[in-house]
Short mmCIF file of C-alpha atoms and ligand atoms in Angstrom, two decimals:
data_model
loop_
_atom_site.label_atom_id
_atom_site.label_comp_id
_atom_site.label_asym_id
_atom_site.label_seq_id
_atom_site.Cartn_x
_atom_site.Cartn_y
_atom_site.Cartn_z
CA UNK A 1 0.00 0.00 0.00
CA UNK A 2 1.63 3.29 -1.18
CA UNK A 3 1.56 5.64 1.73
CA UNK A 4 2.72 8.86 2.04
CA UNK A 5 2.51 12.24 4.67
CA UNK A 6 -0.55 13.66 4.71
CA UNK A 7 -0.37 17.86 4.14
CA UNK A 8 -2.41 17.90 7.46
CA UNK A 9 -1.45 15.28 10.35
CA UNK A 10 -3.80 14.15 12.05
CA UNK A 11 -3.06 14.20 16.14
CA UNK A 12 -4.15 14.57 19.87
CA UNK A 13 -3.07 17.75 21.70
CA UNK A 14 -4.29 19.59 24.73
CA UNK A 15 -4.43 22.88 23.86
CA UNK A 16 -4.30 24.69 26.90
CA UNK A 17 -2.82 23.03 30.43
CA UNK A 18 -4.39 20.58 32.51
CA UNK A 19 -6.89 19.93 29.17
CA UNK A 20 -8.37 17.09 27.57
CA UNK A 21 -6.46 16.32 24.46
CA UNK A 22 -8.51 16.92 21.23
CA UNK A 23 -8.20 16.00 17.53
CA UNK A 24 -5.76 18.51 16.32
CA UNK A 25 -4.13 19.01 12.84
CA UNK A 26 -0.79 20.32 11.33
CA UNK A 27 1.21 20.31 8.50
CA UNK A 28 4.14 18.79 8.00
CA UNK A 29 7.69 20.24 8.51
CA UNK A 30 9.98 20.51 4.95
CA UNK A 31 11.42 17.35 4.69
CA UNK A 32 15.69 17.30 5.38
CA UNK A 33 18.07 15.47 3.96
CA UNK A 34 18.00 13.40 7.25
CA UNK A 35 14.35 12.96 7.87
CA UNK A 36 12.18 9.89 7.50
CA UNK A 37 8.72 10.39 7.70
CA UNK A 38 7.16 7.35 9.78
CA UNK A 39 3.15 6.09 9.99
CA UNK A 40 2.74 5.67 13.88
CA UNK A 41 1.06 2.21 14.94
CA UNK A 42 1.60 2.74 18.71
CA UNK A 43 2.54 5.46 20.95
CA UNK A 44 3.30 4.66 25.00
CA UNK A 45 1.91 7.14 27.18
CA UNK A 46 4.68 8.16 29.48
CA UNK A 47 4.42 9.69 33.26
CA UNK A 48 6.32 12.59 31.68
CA UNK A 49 3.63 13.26 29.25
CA UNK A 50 1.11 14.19 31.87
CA UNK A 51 3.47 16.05 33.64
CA UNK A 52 3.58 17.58 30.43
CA UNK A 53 0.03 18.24 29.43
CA UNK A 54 -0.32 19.85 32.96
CA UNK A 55 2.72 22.08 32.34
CA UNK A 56 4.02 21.25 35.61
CA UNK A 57 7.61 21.90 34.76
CA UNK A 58 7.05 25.14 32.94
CA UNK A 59 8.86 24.04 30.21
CA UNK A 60 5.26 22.78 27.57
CA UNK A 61 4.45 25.12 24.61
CA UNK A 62 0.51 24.68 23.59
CA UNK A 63 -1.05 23.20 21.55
CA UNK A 64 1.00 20.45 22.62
CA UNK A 65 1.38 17.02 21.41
CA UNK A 66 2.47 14.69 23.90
CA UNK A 67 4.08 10.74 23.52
CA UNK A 68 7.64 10.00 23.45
CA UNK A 69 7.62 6.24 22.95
CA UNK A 70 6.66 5.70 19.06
CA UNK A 71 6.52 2.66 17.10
CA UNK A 72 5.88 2.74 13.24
CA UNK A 73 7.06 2.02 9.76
CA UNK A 74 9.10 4.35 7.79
CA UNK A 75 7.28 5.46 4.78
CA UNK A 76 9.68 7.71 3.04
CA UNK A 77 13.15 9.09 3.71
CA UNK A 78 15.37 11.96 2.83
CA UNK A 79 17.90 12.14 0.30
CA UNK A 80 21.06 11.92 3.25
CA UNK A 81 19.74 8.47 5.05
CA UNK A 82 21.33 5.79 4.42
CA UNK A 83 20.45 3.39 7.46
CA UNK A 84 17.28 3.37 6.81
CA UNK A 85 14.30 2.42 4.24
CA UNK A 86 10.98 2.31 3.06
CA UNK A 87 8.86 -0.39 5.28
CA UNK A 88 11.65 -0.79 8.31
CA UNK A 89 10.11 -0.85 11.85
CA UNK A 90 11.51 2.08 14.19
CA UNK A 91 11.13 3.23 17.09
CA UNK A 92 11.09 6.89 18.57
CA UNK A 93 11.89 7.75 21.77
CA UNK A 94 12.32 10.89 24.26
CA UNK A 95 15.52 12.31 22.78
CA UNK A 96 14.83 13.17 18.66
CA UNK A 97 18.15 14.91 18.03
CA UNK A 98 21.53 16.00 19.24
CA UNK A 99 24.29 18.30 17.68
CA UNK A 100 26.27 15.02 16.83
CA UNK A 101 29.43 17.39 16.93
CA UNK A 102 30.25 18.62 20.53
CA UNK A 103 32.61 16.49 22.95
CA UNK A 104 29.29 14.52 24.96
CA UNK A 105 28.02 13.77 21.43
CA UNK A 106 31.25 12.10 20.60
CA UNK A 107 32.04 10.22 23.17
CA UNK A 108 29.60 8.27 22.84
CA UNK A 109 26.81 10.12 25.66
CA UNK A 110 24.51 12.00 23.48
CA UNK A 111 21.21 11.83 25.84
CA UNK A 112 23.71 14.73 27.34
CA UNK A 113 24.57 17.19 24.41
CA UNK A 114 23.89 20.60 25.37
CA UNK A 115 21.94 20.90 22.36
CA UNK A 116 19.98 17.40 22.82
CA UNK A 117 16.41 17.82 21.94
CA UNK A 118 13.84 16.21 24.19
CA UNK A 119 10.81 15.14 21.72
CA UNK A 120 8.24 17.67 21.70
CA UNK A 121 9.28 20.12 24.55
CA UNK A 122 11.97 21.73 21.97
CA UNK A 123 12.37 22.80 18.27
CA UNK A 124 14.86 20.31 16.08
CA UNK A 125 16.79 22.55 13.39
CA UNK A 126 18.27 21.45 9.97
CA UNK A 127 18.85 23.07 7.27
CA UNK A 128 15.15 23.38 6.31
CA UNK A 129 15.23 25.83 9.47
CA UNK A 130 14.31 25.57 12.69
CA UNK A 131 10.80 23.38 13.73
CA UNK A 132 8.30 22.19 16.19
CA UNK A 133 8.66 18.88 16.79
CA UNK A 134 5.38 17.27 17.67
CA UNK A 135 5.00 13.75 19.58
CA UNK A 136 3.86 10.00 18.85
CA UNK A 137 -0.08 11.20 19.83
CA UNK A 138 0.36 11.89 16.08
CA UNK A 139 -0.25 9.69 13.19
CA UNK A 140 2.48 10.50 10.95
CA UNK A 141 5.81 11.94 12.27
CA UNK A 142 8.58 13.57 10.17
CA UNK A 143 11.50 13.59 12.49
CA UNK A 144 15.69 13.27 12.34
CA UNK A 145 15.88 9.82 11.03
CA UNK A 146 19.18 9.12 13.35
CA UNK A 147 17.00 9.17 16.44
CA UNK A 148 14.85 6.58 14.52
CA UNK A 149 15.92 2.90 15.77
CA UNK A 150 15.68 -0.51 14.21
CA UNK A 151 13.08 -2.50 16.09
CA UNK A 152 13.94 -6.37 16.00
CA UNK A 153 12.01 -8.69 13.74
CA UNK A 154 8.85 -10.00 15.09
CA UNK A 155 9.29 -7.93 18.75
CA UNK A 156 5.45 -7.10 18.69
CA UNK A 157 4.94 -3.67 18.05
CA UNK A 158 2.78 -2.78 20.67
CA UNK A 159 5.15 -3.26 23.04
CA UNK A 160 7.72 -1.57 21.80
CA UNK A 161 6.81 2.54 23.03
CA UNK A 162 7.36 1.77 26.58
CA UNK A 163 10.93 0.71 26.39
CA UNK A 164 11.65 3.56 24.15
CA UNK A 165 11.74 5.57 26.83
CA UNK A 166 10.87 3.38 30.30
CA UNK A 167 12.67 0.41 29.03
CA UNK A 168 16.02 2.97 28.03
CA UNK A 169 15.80 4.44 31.49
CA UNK A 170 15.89 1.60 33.72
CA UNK A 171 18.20 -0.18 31.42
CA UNK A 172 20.61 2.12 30.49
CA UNK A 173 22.42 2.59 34.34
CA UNK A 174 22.01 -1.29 34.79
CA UNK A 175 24.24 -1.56 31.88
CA UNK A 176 26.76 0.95 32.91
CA UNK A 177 27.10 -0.84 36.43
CA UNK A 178 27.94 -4.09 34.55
CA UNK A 179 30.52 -1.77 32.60
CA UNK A 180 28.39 -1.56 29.97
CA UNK A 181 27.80 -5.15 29.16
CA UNK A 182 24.66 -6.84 30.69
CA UNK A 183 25.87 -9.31 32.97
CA UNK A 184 25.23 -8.82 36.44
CA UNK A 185 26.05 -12.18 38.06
CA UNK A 186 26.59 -12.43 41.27
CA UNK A 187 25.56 -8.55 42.32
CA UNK A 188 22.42 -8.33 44.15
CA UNK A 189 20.09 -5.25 42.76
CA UNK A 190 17.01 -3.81 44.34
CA UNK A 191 14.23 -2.65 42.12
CA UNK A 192 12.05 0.24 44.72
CA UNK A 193 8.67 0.68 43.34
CA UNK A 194 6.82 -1.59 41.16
CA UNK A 195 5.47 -0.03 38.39
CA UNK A 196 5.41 1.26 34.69
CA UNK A 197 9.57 1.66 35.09
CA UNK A 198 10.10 -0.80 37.83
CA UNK A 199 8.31 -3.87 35.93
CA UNK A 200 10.30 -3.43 33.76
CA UNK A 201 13.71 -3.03 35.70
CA UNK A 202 13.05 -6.32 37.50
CA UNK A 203 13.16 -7.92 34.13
CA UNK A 204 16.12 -6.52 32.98
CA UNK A 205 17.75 -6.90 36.52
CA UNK A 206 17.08 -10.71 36.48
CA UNK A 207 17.90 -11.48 32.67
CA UNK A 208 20.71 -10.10 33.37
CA UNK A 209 21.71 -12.53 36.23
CA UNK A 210 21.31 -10.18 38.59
CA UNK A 211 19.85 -11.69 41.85
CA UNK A 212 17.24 -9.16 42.00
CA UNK A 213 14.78 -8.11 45.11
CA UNK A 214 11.84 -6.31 44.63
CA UNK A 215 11.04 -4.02 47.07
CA UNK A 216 7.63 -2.36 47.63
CA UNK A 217 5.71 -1.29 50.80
CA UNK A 218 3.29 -4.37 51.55
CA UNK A 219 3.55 -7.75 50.42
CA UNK A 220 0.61 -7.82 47.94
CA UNK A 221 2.80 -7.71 44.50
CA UNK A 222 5.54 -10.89 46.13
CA UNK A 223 3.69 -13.09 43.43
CA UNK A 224 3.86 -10.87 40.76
CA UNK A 225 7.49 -9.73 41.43
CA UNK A 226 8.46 -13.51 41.24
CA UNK A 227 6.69 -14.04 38.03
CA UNK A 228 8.80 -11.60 36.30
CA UNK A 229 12.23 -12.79 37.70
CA UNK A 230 12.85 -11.42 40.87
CA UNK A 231 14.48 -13.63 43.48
CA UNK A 232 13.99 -11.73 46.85
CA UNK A 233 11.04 -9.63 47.93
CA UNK A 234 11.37 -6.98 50.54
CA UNK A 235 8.70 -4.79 52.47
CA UNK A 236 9.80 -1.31 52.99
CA UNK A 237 6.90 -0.60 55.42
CA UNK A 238 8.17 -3.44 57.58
CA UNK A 239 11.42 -2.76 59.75
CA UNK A 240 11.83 -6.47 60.25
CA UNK A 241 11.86 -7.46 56.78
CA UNK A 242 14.41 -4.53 56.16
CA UNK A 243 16.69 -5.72 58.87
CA UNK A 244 16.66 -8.86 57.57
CA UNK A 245 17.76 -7.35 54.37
CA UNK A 246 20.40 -4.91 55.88
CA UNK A 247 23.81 -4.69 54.30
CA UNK A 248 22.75 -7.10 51.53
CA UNK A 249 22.88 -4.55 47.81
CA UNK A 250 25.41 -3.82 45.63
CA UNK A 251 23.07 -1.42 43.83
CA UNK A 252 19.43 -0.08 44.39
CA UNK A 253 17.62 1.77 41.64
CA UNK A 254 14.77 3.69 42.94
CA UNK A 255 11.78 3.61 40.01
CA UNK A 256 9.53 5.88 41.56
CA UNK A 257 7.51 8.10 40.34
CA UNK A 258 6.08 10.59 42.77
CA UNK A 259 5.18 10.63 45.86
CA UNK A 260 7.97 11.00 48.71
CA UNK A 261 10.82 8.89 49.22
CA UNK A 262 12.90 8.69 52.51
CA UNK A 263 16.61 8.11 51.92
CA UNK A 264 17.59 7.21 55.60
CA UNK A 265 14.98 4.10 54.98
CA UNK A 266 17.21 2.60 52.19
CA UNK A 267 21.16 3.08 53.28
CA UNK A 268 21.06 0.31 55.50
CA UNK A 269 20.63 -1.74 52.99
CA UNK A 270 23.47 -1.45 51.08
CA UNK A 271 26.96 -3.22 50.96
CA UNK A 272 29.85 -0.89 51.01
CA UNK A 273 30.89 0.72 48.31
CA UNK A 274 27.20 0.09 47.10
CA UNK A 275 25.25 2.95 44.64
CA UNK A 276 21.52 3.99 45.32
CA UNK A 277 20.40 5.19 41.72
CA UNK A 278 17.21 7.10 40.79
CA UNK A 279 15.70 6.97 37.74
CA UNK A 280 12.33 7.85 38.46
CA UNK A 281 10.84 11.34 39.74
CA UNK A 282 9.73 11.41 43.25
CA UNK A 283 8.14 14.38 44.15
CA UNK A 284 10.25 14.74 47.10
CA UNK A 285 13.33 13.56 48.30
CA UNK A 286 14.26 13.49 51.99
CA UNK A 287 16.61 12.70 54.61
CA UNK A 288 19.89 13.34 53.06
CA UNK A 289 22.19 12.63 55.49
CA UNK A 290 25.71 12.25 54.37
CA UNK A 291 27.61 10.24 57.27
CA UNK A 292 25.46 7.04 56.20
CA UNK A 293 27.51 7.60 52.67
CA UNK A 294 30.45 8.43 53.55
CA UNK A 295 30.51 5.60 56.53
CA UNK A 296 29.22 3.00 54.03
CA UNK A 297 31.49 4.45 51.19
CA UNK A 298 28.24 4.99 49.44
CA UNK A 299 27.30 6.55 46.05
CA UNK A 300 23.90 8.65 45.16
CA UNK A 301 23.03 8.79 41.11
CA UNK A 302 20.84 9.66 39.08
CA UNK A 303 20.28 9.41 35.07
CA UNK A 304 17.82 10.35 32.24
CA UNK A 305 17.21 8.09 29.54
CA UNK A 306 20.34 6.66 27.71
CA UNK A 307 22.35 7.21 24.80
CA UNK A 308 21.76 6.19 21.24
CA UNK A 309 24.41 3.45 21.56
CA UNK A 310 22.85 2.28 24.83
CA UNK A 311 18.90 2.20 23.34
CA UNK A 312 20.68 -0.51 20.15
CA UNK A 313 22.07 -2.22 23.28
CA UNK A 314 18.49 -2.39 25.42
CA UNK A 315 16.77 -3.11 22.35
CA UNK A 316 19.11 -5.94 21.41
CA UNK A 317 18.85 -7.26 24.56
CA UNK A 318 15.17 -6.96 25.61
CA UNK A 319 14.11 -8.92 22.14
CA UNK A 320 16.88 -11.74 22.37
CA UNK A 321 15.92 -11.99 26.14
CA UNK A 322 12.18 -12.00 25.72
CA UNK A 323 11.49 -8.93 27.99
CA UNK A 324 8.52 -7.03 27.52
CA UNK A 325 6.44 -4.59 29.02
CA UNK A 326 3.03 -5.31 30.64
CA UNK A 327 0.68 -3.14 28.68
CA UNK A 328 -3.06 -1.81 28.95
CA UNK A 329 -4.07 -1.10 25.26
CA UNK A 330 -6.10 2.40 23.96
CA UNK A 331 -6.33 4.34 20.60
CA UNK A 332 -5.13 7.63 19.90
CA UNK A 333 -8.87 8.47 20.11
CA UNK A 334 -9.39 7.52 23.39
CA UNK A 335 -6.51 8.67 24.84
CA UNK A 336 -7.69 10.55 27.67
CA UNK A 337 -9.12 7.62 29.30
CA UNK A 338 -5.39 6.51 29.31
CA UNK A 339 -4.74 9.49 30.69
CA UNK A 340 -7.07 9.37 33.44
CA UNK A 341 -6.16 5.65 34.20
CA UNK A 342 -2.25 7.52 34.95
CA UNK A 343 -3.60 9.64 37.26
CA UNK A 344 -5.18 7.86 38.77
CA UNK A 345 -2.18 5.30 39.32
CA UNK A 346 -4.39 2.86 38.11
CA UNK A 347 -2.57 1.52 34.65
CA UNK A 348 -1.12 -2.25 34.87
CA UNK A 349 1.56 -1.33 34.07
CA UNK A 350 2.38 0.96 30.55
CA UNK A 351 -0.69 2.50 28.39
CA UNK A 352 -0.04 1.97 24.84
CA UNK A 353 -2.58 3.87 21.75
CA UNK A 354 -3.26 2.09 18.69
CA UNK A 355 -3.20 4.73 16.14
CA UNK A 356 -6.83 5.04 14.82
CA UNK A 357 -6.47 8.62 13.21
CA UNK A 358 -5.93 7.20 9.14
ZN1 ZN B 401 8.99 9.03 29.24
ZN1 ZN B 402 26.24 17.22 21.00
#
């Protein structure tokens, strides 16, 4: 089926904060010599994005469309890409370009060029000038083609948007522990919070030989936590199952998103020389203390997503090792009940929208 950009994309966008989104249309940038224009099949919808839509950080530009985890098939390219072609699967995730030039960009750490651009809260500039950069709620996306990435054959599509940007974030310090190879044997790694990221980390954590705990206040998701591959379980709310945990963790990545999290609960239990990592966004962060780090020769961390050479990597990985994402399905048209479901922390565990807008 010949398919090409429409001269009006079809898309979801709130157009003021806090809004519903609503069917919204724009045309499409001039295409570079490095663009590929893609047909969307899935978009993830992200915590960030409803930070996003609410314009909690200050940083959204209205109307806005959100989704930074995008899955589709690349229906045409520019005349300067060569690694990719008509009918490839790709995937699109919170970083669309870099300067590909500047000293982070080279060595290899591009999700930290000072000119990275974060997928729909900044312009992207070629030489076709300088552009708004809409996200995945769309149904056709003309974007830099080198922050398009080769999906594996037969890794199902849908589940593809939340490690685009989930999947990369969890992953990516995992692999830099291991020094950047994905074996973890014989470390023991703590996943806090079990949810859209943290799923997902156990996984990862486990396939790569990690012995992995789960840790979440209550016992109610032990099951669960075994089923995808973790081999301890601990209950933050209880002090005896932390004691019985203490000193055990080479590394602890807190998956969080929201909500408070109280440092002083998790140092003791960590080895020496052990590293408490966050990756999520906790509303608040408290107890900093720094005798417990310096006594324990402990180190604090923190990343955002990874680099372009780290998402081949986690992609690589997550199809040869069978790790997916547990996803709740919507379209592009109903995408505020997906939104509603994230609010209301009720989504088990990543909401993914089936583009109905062609
Ligand atoms: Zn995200
Ligand atoms: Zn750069």
């Amino acid at each position: 089926m010949a398919d090409q950009i429409p001269a009006q994309i079809k898309s979801m966008a709130a157009m003021q904060a806090k809004e519903h989104v609503q069917a919204y249309e724009y045309p499409p940038k001039p295409l570079a010599k490095l663009d590929a224009d893609v047909r969307v099949t899935y978009t993830g919808v992200c915590a960030t994005d409803q930070h996003m839509i609410d314009n909690d950080w200050g940083l959204s530009r209205f109307p806005l469309v959100p989704g930074h985890e995008v899955v589709g098939h690349v229906i045409a390219v520019g005349s300067g890409v060569t690694e990719l072609k008509v009918g490839d699967v790709v995937g699109l995730g919170a970083q669309c370009q870099a300067c590909g030039e500047c000293e982070n960009c080279l060595d290899g750490i591009d999700n930290l060029c000072p000119e990275r651009k974060f997928t729909y809260f900044e312009n992207t500039v070629d030489e076709t000038g300088e552009h708004i950069h809409h996200g995945g709620f769309s149904s056709y996306l003309r974007t830099d083609s080198r922050y398009l990435f080769k999906i594996p054959d037969g890794y199902g599509e849908q589940y593809v948007g939340p490690l685009m940007c989930g999947g990369l974030t969890v992953a990516a310090p995992l692999y830099e522990y291991a020094g950047n190879s994905w074996d973890l044997k014989g470390k023991r790694v703590g996943i806090v919070g079990i949810g859209g990221l943290g799923h997902m980390a156990i996984q990862f954590a486990a396939k790569m030989g990690a012995d992995t705990y789960a840790i979440s206040r209550g016992t109610s998701k032990k099951a669960f936590c075994e089923q995808l591959g973790a081999t301890g379980f601990i209950d933050s709310s209880d002090p005896d199952s932390m004691a019985a945990n203490a000193g055990k963790l080479h590394y602890l990545l807190f998956c969080v998103s929201g909500g408070n999290i109280d440092l002083n609960n998790y140092v003791g239990l960590m080895r020496p020389y052990g590293t408490l990592h966050f990756v999520g966004v906790p509303d608040q962060v408290d107890n900093f203390t720094l005798m417990p780090f310096m006594f324990g020769r402990l180190t604090l961390s923190s990343s955002p997503i990874g680099s372009s050479q780290q998402m081949r990597a986690m992609l690589d990985f997550a199809a040869a090792n069978d790790i997916k994402p547990i996803i709740e399905e919507f379209t592009h048209s109903t995408a505020n009940d997906a939104i509603q479901k994230l609010r209301d922390g009720t989504i088990r565990f990543r909401a993914v929208l089936k583009n109905d807008l062609i």
